[in-house]
Coordinates of N, CA and C in Angstrom, one line a residue:
X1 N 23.3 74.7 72.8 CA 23.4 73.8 71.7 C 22.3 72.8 71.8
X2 N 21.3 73.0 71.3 CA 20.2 72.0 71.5 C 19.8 71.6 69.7
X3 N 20.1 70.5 69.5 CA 20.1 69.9 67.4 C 19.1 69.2 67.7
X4 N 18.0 68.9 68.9 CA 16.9 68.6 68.7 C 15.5 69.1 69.2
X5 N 16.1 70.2 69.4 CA 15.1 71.2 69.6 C 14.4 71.8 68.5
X6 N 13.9 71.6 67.3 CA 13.5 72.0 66.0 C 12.9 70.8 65.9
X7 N 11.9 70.2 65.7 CA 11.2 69.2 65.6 C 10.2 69.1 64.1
X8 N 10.4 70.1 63.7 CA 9.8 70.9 62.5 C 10.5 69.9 61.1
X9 N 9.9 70.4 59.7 CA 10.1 69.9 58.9 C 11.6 70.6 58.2
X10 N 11.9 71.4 59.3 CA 12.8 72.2 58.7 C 14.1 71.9 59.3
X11 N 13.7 71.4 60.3 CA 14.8 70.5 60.9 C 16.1 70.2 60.4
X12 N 17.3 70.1 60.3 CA 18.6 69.7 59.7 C 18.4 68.2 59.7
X13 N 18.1 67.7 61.2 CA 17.9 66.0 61.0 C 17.0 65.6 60.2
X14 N 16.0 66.2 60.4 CA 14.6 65.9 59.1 C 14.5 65.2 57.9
X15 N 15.4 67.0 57.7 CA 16.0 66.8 55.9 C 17.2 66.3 55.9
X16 N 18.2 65.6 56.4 CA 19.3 64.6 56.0 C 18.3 63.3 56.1
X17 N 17.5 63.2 57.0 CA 17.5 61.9 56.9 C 16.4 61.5 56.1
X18 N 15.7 62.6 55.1 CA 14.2 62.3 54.3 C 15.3 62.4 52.8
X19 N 16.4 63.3 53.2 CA 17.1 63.3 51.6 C 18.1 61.9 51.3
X20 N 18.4 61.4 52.6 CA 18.9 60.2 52.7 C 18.4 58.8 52.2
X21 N 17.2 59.1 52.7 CA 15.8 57.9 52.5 C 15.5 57.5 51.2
X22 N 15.4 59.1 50.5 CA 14.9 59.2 49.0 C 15.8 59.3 48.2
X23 N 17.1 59.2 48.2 CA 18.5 59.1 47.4 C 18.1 57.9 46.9
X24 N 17.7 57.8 45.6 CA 18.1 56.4 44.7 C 19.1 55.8 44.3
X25 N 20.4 56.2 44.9 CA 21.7 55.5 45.1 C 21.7 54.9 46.9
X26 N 20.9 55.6 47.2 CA 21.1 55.0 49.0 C 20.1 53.4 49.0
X27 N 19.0 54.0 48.0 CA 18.4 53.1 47.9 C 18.6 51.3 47.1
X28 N 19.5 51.8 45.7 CA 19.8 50.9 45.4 C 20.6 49.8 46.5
X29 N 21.7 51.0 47.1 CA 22.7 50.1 48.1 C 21.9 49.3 49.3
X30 N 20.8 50.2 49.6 CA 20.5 49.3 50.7 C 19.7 47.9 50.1
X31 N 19.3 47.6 49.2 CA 18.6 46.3 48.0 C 20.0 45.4 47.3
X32 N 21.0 46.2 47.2 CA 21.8 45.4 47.5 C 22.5 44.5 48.4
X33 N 22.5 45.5 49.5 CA 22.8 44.9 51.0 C 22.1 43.8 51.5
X34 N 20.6 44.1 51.2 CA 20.0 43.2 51.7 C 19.6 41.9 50.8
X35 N 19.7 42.0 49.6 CA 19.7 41.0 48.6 C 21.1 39.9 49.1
X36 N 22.4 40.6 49.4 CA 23.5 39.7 49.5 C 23.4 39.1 51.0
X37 N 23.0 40.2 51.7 CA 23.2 39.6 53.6 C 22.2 38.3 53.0
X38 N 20.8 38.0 52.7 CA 20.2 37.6 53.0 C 20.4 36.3 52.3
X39 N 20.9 36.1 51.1 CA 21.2 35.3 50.0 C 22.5 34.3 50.6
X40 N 23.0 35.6 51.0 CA 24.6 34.2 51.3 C 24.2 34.0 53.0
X41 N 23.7 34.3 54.0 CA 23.2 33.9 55.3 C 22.2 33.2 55.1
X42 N 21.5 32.9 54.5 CA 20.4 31.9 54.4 C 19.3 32.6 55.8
X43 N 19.3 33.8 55.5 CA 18.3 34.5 57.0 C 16.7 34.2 56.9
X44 N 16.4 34.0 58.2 CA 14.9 33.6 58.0 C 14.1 35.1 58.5
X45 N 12.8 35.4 58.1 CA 12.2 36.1 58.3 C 12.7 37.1 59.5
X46 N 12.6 35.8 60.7 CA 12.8 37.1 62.0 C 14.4 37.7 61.6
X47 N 15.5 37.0 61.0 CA 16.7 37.9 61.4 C 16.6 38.4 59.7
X48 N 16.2 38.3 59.0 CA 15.8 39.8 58.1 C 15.3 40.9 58.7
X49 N 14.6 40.6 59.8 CA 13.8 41.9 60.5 C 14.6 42.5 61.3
X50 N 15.3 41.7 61.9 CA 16.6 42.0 63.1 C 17.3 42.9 62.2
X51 N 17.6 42.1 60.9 CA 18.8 43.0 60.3 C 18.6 44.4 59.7
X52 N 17.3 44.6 59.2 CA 16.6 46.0 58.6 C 16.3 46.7 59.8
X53 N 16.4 46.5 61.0 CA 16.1 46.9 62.0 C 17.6 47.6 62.3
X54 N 18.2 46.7 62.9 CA 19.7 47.2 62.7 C 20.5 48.3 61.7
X55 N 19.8 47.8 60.8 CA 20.1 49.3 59.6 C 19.7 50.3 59.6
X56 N 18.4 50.0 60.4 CA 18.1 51.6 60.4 C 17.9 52.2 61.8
X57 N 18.5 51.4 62.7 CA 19.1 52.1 64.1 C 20.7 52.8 63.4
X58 N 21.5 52.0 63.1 CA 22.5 52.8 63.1 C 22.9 53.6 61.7
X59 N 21.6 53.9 60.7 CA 21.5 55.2 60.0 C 21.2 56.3 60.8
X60 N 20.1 55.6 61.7 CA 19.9 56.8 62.6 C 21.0 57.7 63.2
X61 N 21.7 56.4 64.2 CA 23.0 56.9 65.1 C 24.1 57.9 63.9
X62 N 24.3 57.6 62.9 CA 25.2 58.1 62.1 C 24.4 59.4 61.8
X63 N 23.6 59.6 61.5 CA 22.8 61.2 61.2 C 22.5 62.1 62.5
X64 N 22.5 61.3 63.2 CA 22.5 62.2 64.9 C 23.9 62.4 64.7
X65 N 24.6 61.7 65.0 CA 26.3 62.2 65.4 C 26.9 63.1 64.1
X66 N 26.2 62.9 63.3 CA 26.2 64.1 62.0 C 26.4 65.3 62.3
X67 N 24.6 65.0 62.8 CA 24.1 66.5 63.3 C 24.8 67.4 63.8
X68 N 25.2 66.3 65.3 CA 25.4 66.7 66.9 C 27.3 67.5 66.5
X69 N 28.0 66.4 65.3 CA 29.2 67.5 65.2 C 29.2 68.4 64.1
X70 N 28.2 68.6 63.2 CA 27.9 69.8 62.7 C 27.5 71.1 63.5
X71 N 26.6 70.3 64.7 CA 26.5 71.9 65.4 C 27.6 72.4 66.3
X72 N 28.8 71.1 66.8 CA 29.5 71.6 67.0 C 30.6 72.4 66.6
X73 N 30.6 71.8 65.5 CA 31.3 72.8 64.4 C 31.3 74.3 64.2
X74 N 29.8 74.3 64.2 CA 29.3 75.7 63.7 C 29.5 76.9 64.7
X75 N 30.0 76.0 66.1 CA 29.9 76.9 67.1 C 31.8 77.1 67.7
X76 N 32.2 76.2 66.9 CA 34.2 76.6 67.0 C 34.6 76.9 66.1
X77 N 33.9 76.9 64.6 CA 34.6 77.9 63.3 C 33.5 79.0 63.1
X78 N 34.5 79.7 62.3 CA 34.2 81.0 62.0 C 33.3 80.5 60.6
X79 N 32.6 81.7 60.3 CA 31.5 81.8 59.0 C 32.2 81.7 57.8
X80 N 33.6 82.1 58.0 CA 34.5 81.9 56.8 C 35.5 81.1 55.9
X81 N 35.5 80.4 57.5 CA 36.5 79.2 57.5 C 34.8 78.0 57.3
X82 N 33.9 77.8 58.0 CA 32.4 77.3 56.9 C 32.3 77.1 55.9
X83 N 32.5 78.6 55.4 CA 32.2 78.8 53.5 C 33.0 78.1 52.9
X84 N 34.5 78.4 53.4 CA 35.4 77.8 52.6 C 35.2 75.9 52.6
X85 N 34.9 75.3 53.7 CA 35.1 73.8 54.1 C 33.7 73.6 53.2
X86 N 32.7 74.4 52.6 CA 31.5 74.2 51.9 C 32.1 74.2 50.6
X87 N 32.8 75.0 50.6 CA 33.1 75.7 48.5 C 33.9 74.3 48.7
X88 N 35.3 73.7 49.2 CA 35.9 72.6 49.6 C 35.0 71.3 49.1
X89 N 34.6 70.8 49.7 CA 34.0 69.6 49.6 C 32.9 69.6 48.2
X90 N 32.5 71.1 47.9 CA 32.0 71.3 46.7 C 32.8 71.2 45.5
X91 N 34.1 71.6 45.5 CA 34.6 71.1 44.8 C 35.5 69.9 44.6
X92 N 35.3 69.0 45.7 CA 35.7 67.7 45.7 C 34.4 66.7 44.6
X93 N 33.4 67.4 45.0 CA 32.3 66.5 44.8 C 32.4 66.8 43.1
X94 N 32.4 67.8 42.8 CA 32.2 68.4 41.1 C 33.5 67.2 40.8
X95 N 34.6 67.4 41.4 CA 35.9 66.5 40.9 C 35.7 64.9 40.7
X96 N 34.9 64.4 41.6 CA 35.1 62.9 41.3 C 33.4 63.0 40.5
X97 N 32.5 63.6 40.2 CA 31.6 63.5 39.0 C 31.6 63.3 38.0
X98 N 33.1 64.6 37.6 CA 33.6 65.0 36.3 C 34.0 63.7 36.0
X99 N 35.0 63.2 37.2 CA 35.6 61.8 36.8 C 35.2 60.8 36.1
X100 N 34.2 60.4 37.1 CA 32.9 59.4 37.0 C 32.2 59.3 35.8
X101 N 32.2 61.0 35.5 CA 31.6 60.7 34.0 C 32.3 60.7 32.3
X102 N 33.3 61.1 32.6 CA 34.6 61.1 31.9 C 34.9 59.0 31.8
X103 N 34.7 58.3 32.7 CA 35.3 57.2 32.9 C 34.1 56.1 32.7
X104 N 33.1 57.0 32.7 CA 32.3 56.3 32.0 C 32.0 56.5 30.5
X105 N 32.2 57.2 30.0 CA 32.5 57.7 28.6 C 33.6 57.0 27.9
X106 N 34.3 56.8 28.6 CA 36.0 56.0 28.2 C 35.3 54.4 27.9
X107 N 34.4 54.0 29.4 CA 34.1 52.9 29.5 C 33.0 52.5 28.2
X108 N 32.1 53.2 28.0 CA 31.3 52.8 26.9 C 32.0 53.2 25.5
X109 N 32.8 53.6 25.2 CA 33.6 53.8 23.6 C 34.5 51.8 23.6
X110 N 34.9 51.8 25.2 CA 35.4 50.2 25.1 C 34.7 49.2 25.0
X111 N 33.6 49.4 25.1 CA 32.1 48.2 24.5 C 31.9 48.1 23.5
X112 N 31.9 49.3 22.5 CA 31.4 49.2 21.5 C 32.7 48.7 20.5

């Protein structure tokens, strides 16, 4: 089991952490994060730096430990019991969209 053995652009860690990067919902949050830490701490340059630093040590640690139990995963389930935990969370994710956009539709008829 080696998850860093692939150093390539094809890499699993790669691409979570380049699709991570470039998510414009990851990004808003992190501009938020740092607009509020920095606003209500009154932080000076160096612990802004401290703190963006810190953020993205432990994006990192979170995307390794990702990795590291995805591959372990892959190596104590079966291909079918996979598919299924894939179609699974696929259709979690379609469910709270539908929501999301359903309730935002609700929400804009109550503005007007």
């Amino acid at each position: 089991m080696n998850i860093f053995g692939d150093s390539s652009s094809s890499s699993p860690f790669i691409k979570a952490f380049l699709l991570t990067g470039a998510n414009p919902m990851t990004i808003l949050f992190w501009i938020g994060v740092f607009t509020t830490r920095t606003n209500d701490e009154n932080f000076t340059k160096k612990s802004t730096l401290l703190f963006a630093f810190g953020a993205l040590l432990a994006t990192l640690f979170f995307l390794t430990l990702i990795v590291f139990l995805g591959s372990i995963t892959n190596n104590f389930l079966s291909q079918r019991i996979l598919s299924l935990l894939n179609s699974g969370v696929g259709l979690v994710l379609i469910y709270f969209g539908v929501k999301k956009g359903l309730a935002s539709i609700k929400l804009k008829k109550m503005i007007k």
